[in-house]
GROMACS .gro file of C-alpha atoms in nm:
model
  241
    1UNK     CA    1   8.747   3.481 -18.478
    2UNK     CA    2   8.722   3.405 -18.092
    3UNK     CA    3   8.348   3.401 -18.086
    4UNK     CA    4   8.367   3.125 -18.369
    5UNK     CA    5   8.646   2.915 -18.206
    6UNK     CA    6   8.442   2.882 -17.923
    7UNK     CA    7   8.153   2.789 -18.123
    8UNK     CA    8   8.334   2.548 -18.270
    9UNK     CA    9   8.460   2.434 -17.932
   10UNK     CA   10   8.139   2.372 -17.788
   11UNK     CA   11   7.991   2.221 -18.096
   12UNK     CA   12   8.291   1.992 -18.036
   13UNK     CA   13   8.221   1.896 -17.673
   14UNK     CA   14   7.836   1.848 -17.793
   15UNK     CA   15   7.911   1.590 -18.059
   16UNK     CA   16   8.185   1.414 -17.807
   17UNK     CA   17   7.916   1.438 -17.525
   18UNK     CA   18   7.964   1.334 -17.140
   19UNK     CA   19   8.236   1.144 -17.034
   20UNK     CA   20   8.256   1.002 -16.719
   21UNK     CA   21   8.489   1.160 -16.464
   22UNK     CA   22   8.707   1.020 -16.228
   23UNK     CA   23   8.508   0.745 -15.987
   24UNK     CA   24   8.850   0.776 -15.712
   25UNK     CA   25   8.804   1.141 -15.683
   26UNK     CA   26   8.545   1.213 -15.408
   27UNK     CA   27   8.415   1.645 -15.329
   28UNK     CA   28   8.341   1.663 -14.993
   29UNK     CA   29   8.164   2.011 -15.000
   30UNK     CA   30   8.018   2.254 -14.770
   31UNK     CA   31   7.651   2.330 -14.812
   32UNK     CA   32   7.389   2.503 -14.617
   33UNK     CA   33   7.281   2.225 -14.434
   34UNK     CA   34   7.636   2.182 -14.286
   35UNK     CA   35   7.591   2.540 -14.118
   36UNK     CA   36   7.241   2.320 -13.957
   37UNK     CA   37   7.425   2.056 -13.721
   38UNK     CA   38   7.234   2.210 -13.435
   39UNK     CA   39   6.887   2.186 -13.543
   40UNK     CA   40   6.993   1.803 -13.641
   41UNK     CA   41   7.180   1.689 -13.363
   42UNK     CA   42   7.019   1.916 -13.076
   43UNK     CA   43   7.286   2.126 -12.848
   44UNK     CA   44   7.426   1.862 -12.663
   45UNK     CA   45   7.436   1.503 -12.919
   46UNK     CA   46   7.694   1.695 -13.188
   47UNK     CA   47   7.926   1.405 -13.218
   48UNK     CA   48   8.295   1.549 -13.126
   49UNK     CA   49   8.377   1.798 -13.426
   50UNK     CA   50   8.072   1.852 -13.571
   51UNK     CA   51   8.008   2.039 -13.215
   52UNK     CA   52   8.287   2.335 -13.383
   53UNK     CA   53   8.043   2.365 -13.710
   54UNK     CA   54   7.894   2.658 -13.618
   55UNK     CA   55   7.601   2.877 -13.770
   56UNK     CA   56   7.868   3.150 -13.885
   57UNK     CA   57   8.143   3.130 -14.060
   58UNK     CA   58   8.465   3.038 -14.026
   59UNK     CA   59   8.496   2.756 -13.870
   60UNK     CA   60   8.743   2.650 -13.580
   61UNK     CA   61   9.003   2.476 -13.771
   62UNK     CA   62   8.983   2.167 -13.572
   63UNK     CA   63   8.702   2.109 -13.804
   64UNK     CA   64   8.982   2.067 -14.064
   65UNK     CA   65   9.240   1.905 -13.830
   66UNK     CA   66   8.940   1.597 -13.821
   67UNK     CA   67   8.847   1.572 -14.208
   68UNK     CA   68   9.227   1.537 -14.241
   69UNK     CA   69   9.240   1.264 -14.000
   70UNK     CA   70   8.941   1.091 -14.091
   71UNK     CA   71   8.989   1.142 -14.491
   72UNK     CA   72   9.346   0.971 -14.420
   73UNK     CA   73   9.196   0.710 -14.161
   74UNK     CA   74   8.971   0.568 -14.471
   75UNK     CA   75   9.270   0.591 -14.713
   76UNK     CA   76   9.252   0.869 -14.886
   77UNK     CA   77   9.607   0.881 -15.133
   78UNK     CA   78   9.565   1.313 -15.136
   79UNK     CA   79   9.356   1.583 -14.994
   80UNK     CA   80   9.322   1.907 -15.172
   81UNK     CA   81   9.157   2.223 -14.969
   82UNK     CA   82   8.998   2.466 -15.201
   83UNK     CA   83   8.973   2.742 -14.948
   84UNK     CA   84   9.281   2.984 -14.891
   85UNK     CA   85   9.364   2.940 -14.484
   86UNK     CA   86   9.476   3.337 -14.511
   87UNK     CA   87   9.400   3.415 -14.162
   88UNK     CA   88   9.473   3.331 -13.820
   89UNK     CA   89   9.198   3.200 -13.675
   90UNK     CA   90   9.103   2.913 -13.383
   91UNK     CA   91   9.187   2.604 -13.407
   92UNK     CA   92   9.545   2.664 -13.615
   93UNK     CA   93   9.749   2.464 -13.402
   94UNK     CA   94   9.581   2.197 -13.481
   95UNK     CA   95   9.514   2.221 -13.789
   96UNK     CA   96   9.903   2.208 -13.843
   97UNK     CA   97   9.968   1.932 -13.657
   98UNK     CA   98   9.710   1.721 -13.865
   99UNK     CA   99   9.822   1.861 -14.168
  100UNK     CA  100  10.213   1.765 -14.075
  101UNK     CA  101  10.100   1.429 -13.960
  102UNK     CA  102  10.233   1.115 -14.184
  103UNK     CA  103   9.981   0.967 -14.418
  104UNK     CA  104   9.797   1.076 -14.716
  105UNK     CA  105   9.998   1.435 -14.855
  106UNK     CA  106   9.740   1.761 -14.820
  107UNK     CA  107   9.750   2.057 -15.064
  108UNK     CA  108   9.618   2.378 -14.968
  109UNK     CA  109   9.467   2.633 -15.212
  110UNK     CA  110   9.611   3.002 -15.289
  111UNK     CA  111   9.435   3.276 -15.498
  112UNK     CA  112   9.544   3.476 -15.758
  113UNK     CA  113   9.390   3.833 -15.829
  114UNK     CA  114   9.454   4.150 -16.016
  115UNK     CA  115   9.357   4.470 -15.791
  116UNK     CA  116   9.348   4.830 -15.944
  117UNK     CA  117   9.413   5.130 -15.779
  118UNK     CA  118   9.214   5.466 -15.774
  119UNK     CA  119   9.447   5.602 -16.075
  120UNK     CA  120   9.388   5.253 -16.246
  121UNK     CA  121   9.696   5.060 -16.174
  122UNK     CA  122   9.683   4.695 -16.161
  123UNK     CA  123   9.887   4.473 -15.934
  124UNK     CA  124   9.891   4.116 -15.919
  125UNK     CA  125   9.788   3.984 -15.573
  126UNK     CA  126   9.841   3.624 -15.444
  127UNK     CA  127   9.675   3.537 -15.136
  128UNK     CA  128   9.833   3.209 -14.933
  129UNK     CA  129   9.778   2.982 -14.638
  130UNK     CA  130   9.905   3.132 -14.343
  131UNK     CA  131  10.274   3.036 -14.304
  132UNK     CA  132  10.185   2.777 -13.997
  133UNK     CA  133   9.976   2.585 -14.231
  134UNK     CA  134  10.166   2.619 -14.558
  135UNK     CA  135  10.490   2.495 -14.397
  136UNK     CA  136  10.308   2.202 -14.231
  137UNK     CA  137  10.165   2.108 -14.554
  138UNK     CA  138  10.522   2.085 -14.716
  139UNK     CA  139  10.482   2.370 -14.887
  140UNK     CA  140  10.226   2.188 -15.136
  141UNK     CA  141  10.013   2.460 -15.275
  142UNK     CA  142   9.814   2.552 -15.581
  143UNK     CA  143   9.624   2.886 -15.692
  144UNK     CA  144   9.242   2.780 -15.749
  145UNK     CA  145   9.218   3.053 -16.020
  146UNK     CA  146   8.968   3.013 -16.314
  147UNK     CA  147   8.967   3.204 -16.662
  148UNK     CA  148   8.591   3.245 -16.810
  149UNK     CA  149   8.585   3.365 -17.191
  150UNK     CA  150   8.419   3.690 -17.286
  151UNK     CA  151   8.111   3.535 -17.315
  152UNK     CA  152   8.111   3.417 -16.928
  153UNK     CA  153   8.207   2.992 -17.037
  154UNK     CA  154   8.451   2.833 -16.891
  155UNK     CA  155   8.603   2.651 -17.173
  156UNK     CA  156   9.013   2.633 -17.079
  157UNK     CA  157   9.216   2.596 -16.790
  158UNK     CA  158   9.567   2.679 -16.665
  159UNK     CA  159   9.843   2.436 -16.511
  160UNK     CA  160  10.071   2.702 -16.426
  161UNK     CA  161  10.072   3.100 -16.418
  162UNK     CA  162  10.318   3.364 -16.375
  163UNK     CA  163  10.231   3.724 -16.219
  164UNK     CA  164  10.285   3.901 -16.524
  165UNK     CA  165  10.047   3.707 -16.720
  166UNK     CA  166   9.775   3.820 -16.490
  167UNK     CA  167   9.861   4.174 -16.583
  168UNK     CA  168   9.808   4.130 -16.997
  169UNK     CA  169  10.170   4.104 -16.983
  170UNK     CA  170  10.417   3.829 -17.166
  171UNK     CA  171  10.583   3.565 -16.928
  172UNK     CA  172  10.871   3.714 -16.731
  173UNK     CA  173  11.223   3.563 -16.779
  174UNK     CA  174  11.297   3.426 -16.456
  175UNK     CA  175  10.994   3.469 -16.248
  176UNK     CA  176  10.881   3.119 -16.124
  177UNK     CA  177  10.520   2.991 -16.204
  178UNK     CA  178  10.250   2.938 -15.987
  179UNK     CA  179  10.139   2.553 -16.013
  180UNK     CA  180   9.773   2.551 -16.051
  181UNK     CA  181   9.566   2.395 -15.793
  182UNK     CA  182   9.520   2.066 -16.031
  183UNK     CA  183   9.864   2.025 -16.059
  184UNK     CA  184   9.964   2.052 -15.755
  185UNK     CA  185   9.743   1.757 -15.671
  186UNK     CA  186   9.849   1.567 -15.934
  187UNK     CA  187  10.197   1.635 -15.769
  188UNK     CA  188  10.139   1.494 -15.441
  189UNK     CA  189  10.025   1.197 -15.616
  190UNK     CA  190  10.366   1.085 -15.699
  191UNK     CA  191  10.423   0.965 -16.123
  192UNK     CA  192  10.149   0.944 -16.318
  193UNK     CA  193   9.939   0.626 -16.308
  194UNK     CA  194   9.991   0.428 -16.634
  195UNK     CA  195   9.691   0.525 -16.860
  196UNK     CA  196   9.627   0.853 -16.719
  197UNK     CA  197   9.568   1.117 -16.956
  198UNK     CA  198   9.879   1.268 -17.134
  199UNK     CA  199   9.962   1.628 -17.137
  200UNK     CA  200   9.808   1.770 -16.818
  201UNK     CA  201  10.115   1.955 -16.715
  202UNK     CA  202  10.213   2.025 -17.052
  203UNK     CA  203  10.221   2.413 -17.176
  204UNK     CA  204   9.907   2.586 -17.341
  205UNK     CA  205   9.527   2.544 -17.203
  206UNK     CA  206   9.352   2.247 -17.212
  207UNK     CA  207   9.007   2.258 -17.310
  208UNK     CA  208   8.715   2.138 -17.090
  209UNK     CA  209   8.354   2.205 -17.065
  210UNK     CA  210   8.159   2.270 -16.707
  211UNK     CA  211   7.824   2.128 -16.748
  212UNK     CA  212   7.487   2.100 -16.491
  213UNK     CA  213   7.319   2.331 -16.295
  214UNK     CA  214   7.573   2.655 -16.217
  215UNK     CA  215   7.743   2.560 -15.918
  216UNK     CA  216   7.592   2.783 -15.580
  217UNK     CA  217   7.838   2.878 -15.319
  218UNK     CA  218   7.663   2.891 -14.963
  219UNK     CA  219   7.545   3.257 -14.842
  220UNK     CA  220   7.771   3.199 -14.503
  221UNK     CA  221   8.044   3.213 -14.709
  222UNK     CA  222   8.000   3.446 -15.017
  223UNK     CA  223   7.940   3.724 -14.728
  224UNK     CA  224   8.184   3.608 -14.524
  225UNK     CA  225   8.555   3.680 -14.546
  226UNK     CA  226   8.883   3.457 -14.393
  227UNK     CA  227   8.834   3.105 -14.525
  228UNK     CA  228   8.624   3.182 -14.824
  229UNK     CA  229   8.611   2.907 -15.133
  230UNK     CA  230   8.912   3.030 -15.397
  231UNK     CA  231   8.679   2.930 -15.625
  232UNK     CA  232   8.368   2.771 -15.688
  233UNK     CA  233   8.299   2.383 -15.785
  234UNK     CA  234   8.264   2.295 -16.119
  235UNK     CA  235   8.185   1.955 -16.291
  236UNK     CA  236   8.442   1.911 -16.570
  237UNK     CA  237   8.431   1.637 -16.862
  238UNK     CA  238   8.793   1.533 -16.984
  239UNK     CA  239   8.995   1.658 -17.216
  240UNK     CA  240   8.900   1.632 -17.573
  241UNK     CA  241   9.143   1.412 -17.745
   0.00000   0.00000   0.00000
């Protein structure tokens, strides 16, 4: 019965067709060129951060502390991070003090994870921001955590998970959810905007369908560890109705 539902799903999405996302949300993504500043500026031109954009990965955070700044500087309303600031690394103090700055609010990803020991036993892991940066960010953060079916499509997403879930398990009474990344973002936008779509923090999944070329995350950072992508970028239509 799954395989047809999803059938029946994506025949859906197919007769619908594209929609048009959201022309005020902007990506500003890493790629392998931005590991090239170098070779494009020569060793001594690199224009003030771009100097910290190293070959290797990760970066100094001042990197960070600057895209904050400048996102906010060209009035940016939020700024959502999809990479989990685990780690200490360079650069953290000021990465902080941009993040704690006034202006446009900043949401910083976590991951969610099931690990299994040698005897089989899962646990539920959830990686954070470093404490530094979590607190600066007023505690806004959201697991970047996606669900594939069997079949390897994403076709749902979550706005909100508990720990036991992860584990096959039914919602615990009392445990508090996990906002999704999404939602938190939608959070630190304040109410909803009159005519946004209804029910995006409502219970249950909510059906989308990632379309183009499958997303490629940069080699620097699949190999690396410490500030690696929670997840990777997706195109998404809207909802179906």
């Amino acid at each position: 019965l799954a395989n047809a539902e999803n059938h029946a799903t994506d025949l859906r999405f197919q007769a619908r067709g594209a929609i048009r996302g959201e022309p005020s949300s902007v990506i500003v993504g890493v790629a392998e060129s931005s590991f090239a500043q170098k070779e494009r500026f020569g060793t001594d031109e690199r224009p003030g951060p771009v100097a910290l954009m190293q070959p290797t990965w990760p970066w100094d955070r001042r990197v960070f502390a600057a895209i904050v700044r400048q996102l906010r500087a060209h009035g940016a309303r939020a700024i959502v991070f999809d990479f989990v600031f685990e780690s200490e690394n360079a650069g953290d103090a000021e990465f902080a003090r941009a993040l704690a700055e006034p202006g446009a609010p900043v949401v910083l990803a976590s991951f969610v994870d099931v690990e299994f020991s040698a005897l089989g036993e899962a646990t539920a892991k959830h990686r954070e921001p470093r404490e530094s940066l979590r607190l600066a960010a007023g505690n806004r953060v959201g697991y970047a955590k996606v669900f594939p079916d069997d079949d390897g499509v994403l076709r749902t997403f979550t706005t909100a998970l508990q720990s036991s879930e992860l584990l096959g398990f039914a919602p615990a009474a009392g445990e508090t959810p996990l906002s999704s990344l999404p939602l938190a973002a939608l959070a630190a936008l304040g109410p909803r905007r009159p005519g946004a779509g209804a029910g995006v923090g409502g219970a249950g999944p909510r059906h989308h369908r990632a379309h183009g070329p499958r997303a490629r995350v940069p080699r620097r950072l699949a190999r690396a560890g410490g500030d690696a992508p929670a997840r990777a970028r997706l195109r998404l239509d809207l909802p179906l109705p």
